[in-house]
Amino acid sequence: MGLSLVHALFLTLFLLCHQTKAEESGATRKLAAECNLFRGKWVYDASYPLYDPSSCPFIDPQFNCQKHGRSDKLYQKYRWTPFSCPLPRFNGLEFLERYRGKKIMFVGDSLSLNQFNSLACMVHAWVPKSRSTFSQRDALSKVAFEDNGLEIYLYRTAYLVDLDREKVGRVLKLDSIKNGDSWMGMDVLIFNTWHWWTHTGSAQPWDYVEVNNRLFKDMNRFVAYYKGLTTWAKWIERNINPAQTKVFFLGISPVHYQGRDWNEPAKSCMSEKQPFFGLKYPAGTPMAWVVVKKVLNRIRKPVYFLDVTTLSQYRKDAHPEGYSGVMAIDCSHWCLPGLPDTWNELLSAVLSG
């Protein structure tokens, strides 16, 4: 059983031939702002970070690099500066007032956990003595700032589409979303998925891929990603009322396992102390980014693309490296405080625009 090779080649060539055009149109976003927040540079700022990790109760231990022995703190001191307009510094009091009684949900994998922890810490730093609670049940986690009525949620799902255990084994269903009811009733939704689509071998959590009631032992991963995101896009079209819910999609979060991506082949993220300071990242635009753009450009309802890929590619210095307490080398997640705080500063800037 296998997807038609012709089909896989067709989509791959289709995406490749549109990559340059997609790169050029990267600034074109739904709910477009007046400037491109995502083209800029990292500058040293001694006033950062936005919070003390030892004072935030909401950091997952694997992201608390200082707790696990990372001694340098320079990676916490960089501020993203767009070329064409200022990025406002996060103000937690204004954010709490703007979203008093509101619900914000991150939906996705461990990068969504990274961003969820970050926003909770950013807000908490402004009201450290206010009543706040954390709760978790199955895939759903919640931080509630009770004095203001703000609730920040995380719904963990690696693929957005369904991963079910059936008689034949674990099946990734590219045309099915049964858990979407848990995403309803939110004022803001921030979706993310890609990290797990590349996993193979023992790290792959599924045995078969299902499309149109047909099982495949494997599939071109970009084809699978495209089909899964298309199913998610259809869910958005059917279930989201833009007057009630603002929807975001987080761009591809890059990894830094291979130094050839920034023209230093002998290196990885380990012991990196500075960002990449060139304007054009040598590895170029990830193919998964092109897939995301293709799907988002076809959604009729407003979805804002948090296009953090390039600015995150520059941050080879900001991973847990060997200081996660979980992985021997982690060049895919991000230390907190750190890069996800910038993702949330961008999110906040768009929400207040």
CSV table of C-alpha atoms in Angstrom, one decimal:
chain,number,residue,atom,x,y,z
A,1,MET,CA,0.0,0.0,0.0
A,2,GLY,CA,1.4,3.4,-0.9
A,3,LEU,CA,0.5,6.8,-2.2
A,4,SER,CA,0.9,7.2,-6.0
A,5,LEU,CA,4.4,8.2,-6.7
A,6,VAL,CA,3.0,10.5,-9.4
A,7,HIS,CA,0.8,12.2,-6.9
A,8,ALA,CA,3.7,12.8,-4.5
A,9,LEU,CA,6.0,14.1,-7.2
A,10,PHE,CA,3.3,16.3,-8.5
A,11,LEU,CA,2.7,18.1,-5.2
A,12,THR,CA,6.4,18.3,-4.5
A,13,LEU,CA,7.1,19.9,-7.9
A,14,PHE,CA,4.1,22.2,-7.4
A,15,LEU,CA,5.4,23.5,-4.1
A,16,LEU,CA,8.9,23.9,-5.4
A,17,CYS,CA,7.9,25.9,-8.4
A,18,HIS,CA,5.9,28.2,-6.2
A,19,GLN,CA,8.5,28.6,-3.5
A,20,THR,CA,10.1,31.8,-4.8
A,21,LYS,CA,6.7,33.4,-5.4
A,22,ALA,CA,5.6,32.4,-1.8
A,23,GLU,CA,8.8,33.9,-0.4
A,24,GLU,CA,8.1,37.2,-2.2
A,25,SER,CA,4.6,37.3,-0.9
A,26,GLY,CA,5.5,36.5,2.7
A,27,ALA,CA,4.5,39.9,3.9
A,28,THR,CA,1.0,39.4,2.5
A,29,ARG,CA,-1.1,38.2,5.5
A,30,LYS,CA,-4.7,38.0,6.3
A,31,LEU,CA,-5.7,40.5,9.0
A,32,ALA,CA,-2.7,42.4,7.5
A,33,ALA,CA,-1.1,45.1,9.6
A,34,GLU,CA,0.4,48.2,8.2
A,35,CYS,CA,3.9,47.0,8.4
A,36,ASN,CA,5.8,43.7,8.2
A,37,LEU,CA,6.6,42.8,11.8
A,38,PHE,CA,8.5,39.7,10.7
A,39,ARG,CA,11.3,41.3,8.7
A,40,GLY,CA,13.9,42.8,11.0
A,41,LYS,CA,17.0,42.0,13.1
A,42,TRP,CA,17.9,41.0,16.6
A,43,VAL,CA,19.5,43.7,18.8
A,44,TYR,CA,21.0,43.4,22.3
A,45,ASP,CA,18.8,44.9,25.0
A,46,ALA,CA,20.0,44.8,28.6
A,47,SER,CA,16.4,45.3,29.8
A,48,TYR,CA,15.4,41.8,28.7
A,49,PRO,CA,14.2,39.2,29.6
A,50,LEU,CA,10.6,40.0,30.3
A,51,TYR,CA,10.5,37.8,33.4
A,52,ASP,CA,12.6,35.8,35.9
A,53,PRO,CA,12.3,32.1,35.3
A,54,SER,CA,12.7,31.4,39.0
A,55,SER,CA,9.7,33.5,39.7
A,56,CYS,CA,7.3,31.9,37.2
A,57,PRO,CA,5.4,28.9,38.3
A,58,PHE,CA,4.2,28.0,34.8
A,59,ILE,CA,7.5,26.9,33.0
A,60,ASP,CA,7.6,23.3,32.0
A,61,PRO,CA,10.9,22.0,33.5
A,62,GLN,CA,12.3,21.0,30.0
A,63,PHE,CA,12.3,24.7,29.0
A,64,ASN,CA,13.9,26.0,32.2
A,65,CYS,CA,17.5,26.0,31.0
A,66,GLN,CA,18.9,28.0,33.9
A,67,LYS,CA,17.5,25.5,36.3
A,68,HIS,CA,19.2,22.7,34.5
A,69,GLY,CA,22.6,24.3,34.5
A,70,ARG,CA,22.9,26.7,31.5
A,71,SER,CA,25.1,29.4,32.9
A,72,ASP,CA,25.1,31.9,30.0
A,73,LYS,CA,22.2,34.4,29.8
A,74,LEU,CA,23.1,36.3,26.7
A,75,TYR,CA,20.4,34.5,24.7
A,76,GLN,CA,17.8,36.1,26.9
A,77,LYS,CA,19.0,39.6,26.1
A,78,TYR,CA,18.0,40.0,22.4
A,79,ARG,CA,15.0,42.0,21.3
A,80,TRP,CA,13.4,41.6,17.8
A,81,THR,CA,13.4,44.9,15.9
A,82,PRO,CA,11.3,45.1,12.7
A,83,PHE,CA,12.8,47.2,10.0
A,84,SER,CA,9.6,49.1,9.1
A,85,CYS,CA,7.9,49.8,12.4
A,86,PRO,CA,8.4,49.4,16.2
A,87,LEU,CA,7.4,46.3,18.0
A,88,PRO,CA,5.7,47.4,21.3
A,89,ARG,CA,7.2,45.9,24.4
A,90,PHE,CA,4.7,43.6,26.1
A,91,ASN,CA,2.6,45.3,28.8
A,92,GLY,CA,0.9,42.7,30.9
A,93,LEU,CA,-1.5,45.1,32.6
A,94,GLU,CA,-2.8,46.3,29.3
A,95,PHE,CA,-3.1,42.7,28.0
A,96,LEU,CA,-5.0,41.6,31.1
A,97,GLU,CA,-7.4,44.6,30.8
A,98,ARG,CA,-7.9,44.0,27.1
A,99,TYR,CA,-8.7,40.3,27.6
A,100,ARG,CA,-10.5,40.5,30.9
A,101,GLY,CA,-13.0,37.6,31.0
A,102,LYS,CA,-11.6,36.2,27.7
A,103,LYS,CA,-10.2,32.8,26.7
A,104,ILE,CA,-7.1,32.3,24.7
A,105,MET,CA,-6.1,28.8,23.5
A,106,PHE,CA,-2.9,27.4,21.9
A,107,VAL,CA,-3.5,24.2,19.9
A,108,GLY,CA,-0.6,22.1,18.8
A,109,ASP,CA,2.5,20.2,19.9
A,110,SER,CA,5.3,20.9,22.3
A,111,LEU,CA,6.1,24.1,20.5
A,112,SER,CA,2.6,25.2,21.5
A,113,LEU,CA,3.5,24.2,25.1
A,114,ASN,CA,6.6,26.4,24.8
A,115,GLN,CA,4.5,29.4,23.7
A,116,PHE,CA,1.7,28.7,26.2
A,117,ASN,CA,4.2,28.7,29.1
A,118,SER,CA,5.8,31.8,27.8
A,119,LEU,CA,2.6,33.9,27.6
A,120,ALA,CA,1.6,32.7,31.1
A,121,CYS,CA,4.9,33.8,32.5
A,122,MET,CA,4.8,37.1,30.6
A,123,VAL,CA,1.4,38.0,32.2
A,124,HIS,CA,2.3,36.6,35.6
A,125,ALA,CA,5.4,38.9,35.8
A,126,TRP,CA,3.1,41.9,35.8
A,127,VAL,CA,0.7,40.6,38.5
A,128,PRO,CA,2.9,38.2,40.6
A,129,LYS,CA,0.7,38.5,43.7
A,130,SER,CA,-2.7,38.1,41.9
A,131,ARG,CA,-4.6,34.8,42.2
A,132,SER,CA,-3.6,32.4,39.5
A,133,THR,CA,-4.1,28.7,39.1
A,134,PHE,CA,-2.9,25.9,36.8
A,135,SER,CA,-4.9,22.8,36.0
A,136,GLN,CA,-4.5,19.9,33.6
A,137,ARG,CA,-6.7,17.1,32.4
A,138,ASP,CA,-5.7,14.8,29.5
A,139,ALA,CA,-4.8,16.9,26.5
A,140,LEU,CA,-6.1,20.2,28.0
A,141,SER,CA,-4.1,22.5,30.3
A,142,LYS,CA,-5.3,25.9,31.7
A,143,VAL,CA,-3.7,28.9,33.5
A,144,ALA,CA,-6.4,31.2,35.0
A,145,PHE,CA,-5.7,34.7,36.2
A,146,GLU,CA,-8.7,34.8,38.5
A,147,ASP,CA,-8.7,38.4,39.5
A,148,ASN,CA,-9.0,39.4,35.8
A,149,GLY,CA,-10.9,36.5,34.4
A,150,LEU,CA,-8.3,35.7,31.8
A,151,GLU,CA,-7.9,32.0,30.9
A,152,ILE,CA,-5.1,30.8,28.8
A,153,TYR,CA,-5.4,27.2,27.5
A,154,LEU,CA,-3.3,24.6,25.8
A,155,TYR,CA,-4.7,21.7,23.8
A,156,ARG,CA,-2.0,19.2,23.0
A,157,THR,CA,-2.3,17.6,19.6
A,158,ALA,CA,0.7,16.7,17.5
A,159,TYR,CA,-1.0,16.8,14.1
A,160,LEU,CA,-4.3,18.7,14.6
A,161,VAL,CA,-5.9,15.9,12.7
A,162,ASP,CA,-6.8,12.6,14.5
A,163,LEU,CA,-4.4,9.9,15.6
A,164,ASP,CA,-6.4,6.8,16.6
A,165,ARG,CA,-5.6,3.4,17.9
A,166,GLU,CA,-7.5,0.8,15.8
A,167,LYS,CA,-7.2,-3.0,15.2
A,168,VAL,CA,-4.6,-2.5,12.5
A,169,GLY,CA,-2.5,-0.3,14.8
A,170,ARG,CA,-2.1,3.5,15.2
A,171,VAL,CA,-3.7,5.4,12.4
A,172,LEU,CA,-3.0,9.0,11.4
A,173,LYS,CA,-6.3,10.2,9.8
A,174,LEU,CA,-5.5,13.0,7.5
A,175,ASP,CA,-9.1,13.9,6.7
A,176,SER,CA,-10.6,13.7,10.3
A,177,ILE,CA,-10.8,16.1,13.2
A,178,LYS,CA,-12.9,14.8,16.0
A,179,ASN,CA,-11.4,16.8,18.9
A,180,GLY,CA,-12.3,20.2,17.5
A,181,ASP,CA,-15.2,20.7,19.9
A,182,SER,CA,-12.5,21.4,22.6
A,183,TRP,CA,-11.3,24.4,20.6
A,184,MET,CA,-14.7,26.0,20.4
A,185,GLY,CA,-15.8,29.0,22.5
A,186,MET,CA,-12.4,30.7,22.5
A,187,ASP,CA,-11.8,34.4,21.8
A,188,VAL,CA,-8.3,33.7,20.4
A,189,LEU,CA,-7.0,30.5,18.8
A,190,ILE,CA,-3.3,30.0,17.9
A,191,PHE,CA,-2.6,26.8,16.0
A,192,ASN,CA,0.7,25.1,15.3
A,193,THR,CA,1.8,21.8,13.8
A,194,TRP,CA,4.9,20.5,11.9
A,195,HIS,CA,7.4,19.1,14.4
A,196,TRP,CA,6.0,15.5,14.4
A,197,TRP,CA,5.3,15.2,10.7
A,198,THR,CA,9.0,14.5,10.0
A,199,HIS,CA,9.4,11.7,12.6
A,200,THR,CA,10.3,8.3,11.3
A,201,GLY,CA,11.2,4.9,12.7
A,202,SER,CA,10.8,4.4,16.4
A,203,ALA,CA,10.1,8.1,16.9
A,204,GLN,CA,7.0,7.9,14.6
A,205,PRO,CA,3.8,7.6,16.6
A,206,TRP,CA,1.7,6.1,13.9
A,207,ASP,CA,1.7,2.8,11.9
A,208,TYR,CA,-0.6,3.8,9.0
A,209,VAL,CA,-1.9,7.0,7.3
A,210,GLU,CA,-5.5,7.0,6.3
A,211,VAL,CA,-7.0,9.1,3.5
A,212,ASN,CA,-10.6,8.6,2.1
A,213,ASN,CA,-10.9,5.3,4.1
A,214,ARG,CA,-7.7,4.0,2.4
A,215,LEU,CA,-4.7,3.0,4.5
A,216,PHE,CA,-1.1,3.7,3.5
A,217,LYS,CA,2.0,2.4,5.2
A,218,ASP,CA,3.8,5.7,4.5
A,219,MET,CA,3.4,8.9,2.4
A,220,ASN,CA,5.5,11.8,1.2
A,221,ARG,CA,5.5,13.9,4.4
A,222,PHE,CA,4.9,17.2,2.6
A,223,VAL,CA,1.9,15.6,0.8
A,224,ALA,CA,0.6,14.3,4.2
A,225,TYR,CA,1.1,17.7,5.8
A,226,TYR,CA,-0.7,19.4,3.0
A,227,LYS,CA,-3.7,17.0,3.3
A,228,GLY,CA,-3.8,17.4,7.1
A,229,LEU,CA,-3.6,21.2,7.0
A,230,THR,CA,-6.3,21.2,4.3
A,231,THR,CA,-8.6,19.2,6.7
A,232,TRP,CA,-7.8,21.8,9.4
A,233,ALA,CA,-8.6,24.6,7.0
A,234,LYS,CA,-12.0,23.0,6.3
A,235,TRP,CA,-12.7,22.8,10.0
A,236,ILE,CA,-11.9,26.6,10.3
A,237,GLU,CA,-14.3,27.3,7.5
A,238,ARG,CA,-17.1,25.3,9.0
A,239,ASN,CA,-16.7,26.2,12.7
A,240,ILE,CA,-15.2,29.7,13.2
A,241,ASN,CA,-17.2,32.9,13.5
A,242,PRO,CA,-14.6,35.7,12.9
A,243,ALA,CA,-16.8,38.1,14.8
A,244,GLN,CA,-16.2,36.0,17.9
A,245,THR,CA,-12.8,34.3,17.5
A,246,LYS,CA,-9.5,35.5,16.1
A,247,VAL,CA,-7.5,32.7,14.5
A,248,PHE,CA,-3.7,32.6,14.2
A,249,PHE,CA,-1.3,30.0,12.7
A,250,LEU,CA,2.2,29.9,14.0
A,251,GLY,CA,4.9,29.6,11.3
A,252,ILE,CA,7.3,26.8,11.2
A,253,SER,CA,9.6,26.7,14.2
A,254,PRO,CA,13.1,25.7,12.9
A,255,VAL,CA,15.6,23.3,14.4
A,256,HIS,CA,19.4,23.8,14.5
A,257,TYR,CA,20.9,20.4,14.6
A,258,GLN,CA,23.0,20.9,11.5
A,259,GLY,CA,25.4,23.8,11.3
A,260,ARG,CA,25.5,23.7,7.6
A,261,ASP,CA,22.1,25.5,7.7
A,262,TRP,CA,24.0,28.6,8.8
A,263,ASN,CA,27.3,27.8,6.9
A,264,GLU,CA,29.1,26.2,9.9
A,265,PRO,CA,28.9,22.5,9.1
A,266,ALA,CA,30.9,21.3,12.1
A,267,LYS,CA,28.4,22.9,14.6
A,268,SER,CA,24.9,22.4,16.0
A,269,CYS,CA,23.1,24.5,18.5
A,270,MET,CA,25.3,23.3,21.3
A,271,SER,CA,27.3,26.1,23.0
A,272,GLU,CA,26.0,28.7,20.5
A,273,LYS,CA,26.1,32.1,22.2
A,274,GLN,CA,24.9,34.5,19.5
A,275,PRO,CA,22.1,34.6,16.9
A,276,PHE,CA,22.9,34.5,13.2
A,277,PHE,CA,23.3,38.1,12.2
A,278,GLY,CA,23.1,37.9,8.4
A,279,LEU,CA,19.9,39.1,6.6
A,280,LYS,CA,19.5,35.9,4.5
A,281,TYR,CA,19.6,32.7,6.4
A,282,PRO,CA,21.7,30.2,4.3
A,283,ALA,CA,19.3,27.3,4.6
A,284,GLY,CA,16.5,29.3,3.0
A,285,THR,CA,12.8,28.9,3.4
A,286,PRO,CA,11.6,25.5,4.7
A,287,MET,CA,9.4,23.5,2.3
A,288,ALA,CA,6.9,23.1,5.2
A,289,TRP,CA,6.5,27.0,5.2
A,290,VAL,CA,5.5,26.8,1.6
A,291,VAL,CA,2.9,24.2,2.3
A,292,VAL,CA,1.4,26.4,5.1
A,293,LYS,CA,1.3,29.4,2.9
A,294,LYS,CA,-0.5,27.5,0.2
A,295,VAL,CA,-3.2,26.3,2.6
A,296,LEU,CA,-3.6,29.7,4.4
A,297,ASN,CA,-4.0,31.5,1.1
A,298,ARG,CA,-7.0,29.4,0.2
A,299,ILE,CA,-8.9,29.9,3.5
A,300,ARG,CA,-11.7,32.4,3.0
A,301,LYS,CA,-12.1,33.3,6.7
A,302,PRO,CA,-9.4,35.5,8.3
A,303,VAL,CA,-6.4,33.6,9.7
A,304,TYR,CA,-3.4,35.6,10.7
A,305,PHE,CA,-0.1,34.0,9.8
A,306,LEU,CA,2.4,34.6,12.7
A,307,ASP,CA,5.3,34.3,10.3
A,308,VAL,CA,8.1,33.6,12.8
A,309,THR,CA,10.1,31.2,10.8
A,310,THR,CA,12.9,33.5,9.6
A,311,LEU,CA,13.4,35.4,12.8
A,312,SER,CA,13.5,32.0,14.6
A,313,GLN,CA,16.0,30.6,12.1
A,314,TYR,CA,18.4,33.3,13.3
A,315,ARG,CA,18.2,32.1,16.9
A,316,LYS,CA,20.6,29.1,16.8
A,317,ASP,CA,21.7,30.3,20.3
A,318,ALA,CA,18.3,30.0,22.1
A,319,HIS,CA,17.6,26.2,22.4
A,320,PRO,CA,17.9,24.1,25.6
A,321,GLU,CA,21.0,22.4,24.0
A,322,GLY,CA,22.0,20.0,26.8
A,323,TYR,CA,20.0,21.8,29.5
A,324,SER,CA,16.5,20.4,29.2
A,325,GLY,CA,16.7,17.6,31.7
A,326,VAL,CA,14.9,15.5,29.1
A,327,MET,CA,16.9,15.3,25.9
A,328,ALA,CA,20.7,14.9,25.7
A,329,ILE,CA,20.7,17.5,22.9
A,330,ASP,CA,17.6,19.6,22.2
A,331,CYS,CA,17.9,22.0,19.2
A,332,SER,CA,14.2,22.1,18.5
A,333,HIS,CA,12.5,23.6,21.6
A,334,TRP,CA,13.4,26.9,23.1
A,335,CYS,CA,14.6,28.1,26.5
A,336,LEU,CA,12.3,30.2,28.6
A,337,PRO,CA,12.7,33.1,28.9
A,338,GLY,CA,13.6,33.3,25.3
A,339,LEU,CA,12.4,33.2,21.7
A,340,PRO,CA,8.7,32.2,22.4
A,341,ASP,CA,8.4,35.5,24.3
A,342,THR,CA,9.0,37.3,21.0
A,343,TRP,CA,6.3,35.2,19.4
A,344,ASN,CA,3.9,36.4,22.0
A,345,GLU,CA,5.0,40.0,21.8
A,346,LEU,CA,4.2,39.7,18.1
A,347,LEU,CA,0.9,38.1,18.9
A,348,SER,CA,0.0,40.8,21.4
A,349,ALA,CA,1.0,43.5,18.9
A,350,VAL,CA,-1.3,42.1,16.3
A,351,LEU,CA,-4.2,41.6,18.8
A,352,SER,CA,-3.9,45.3,19.9
A,353,GLY,CA,-3.6,46.6,16.3
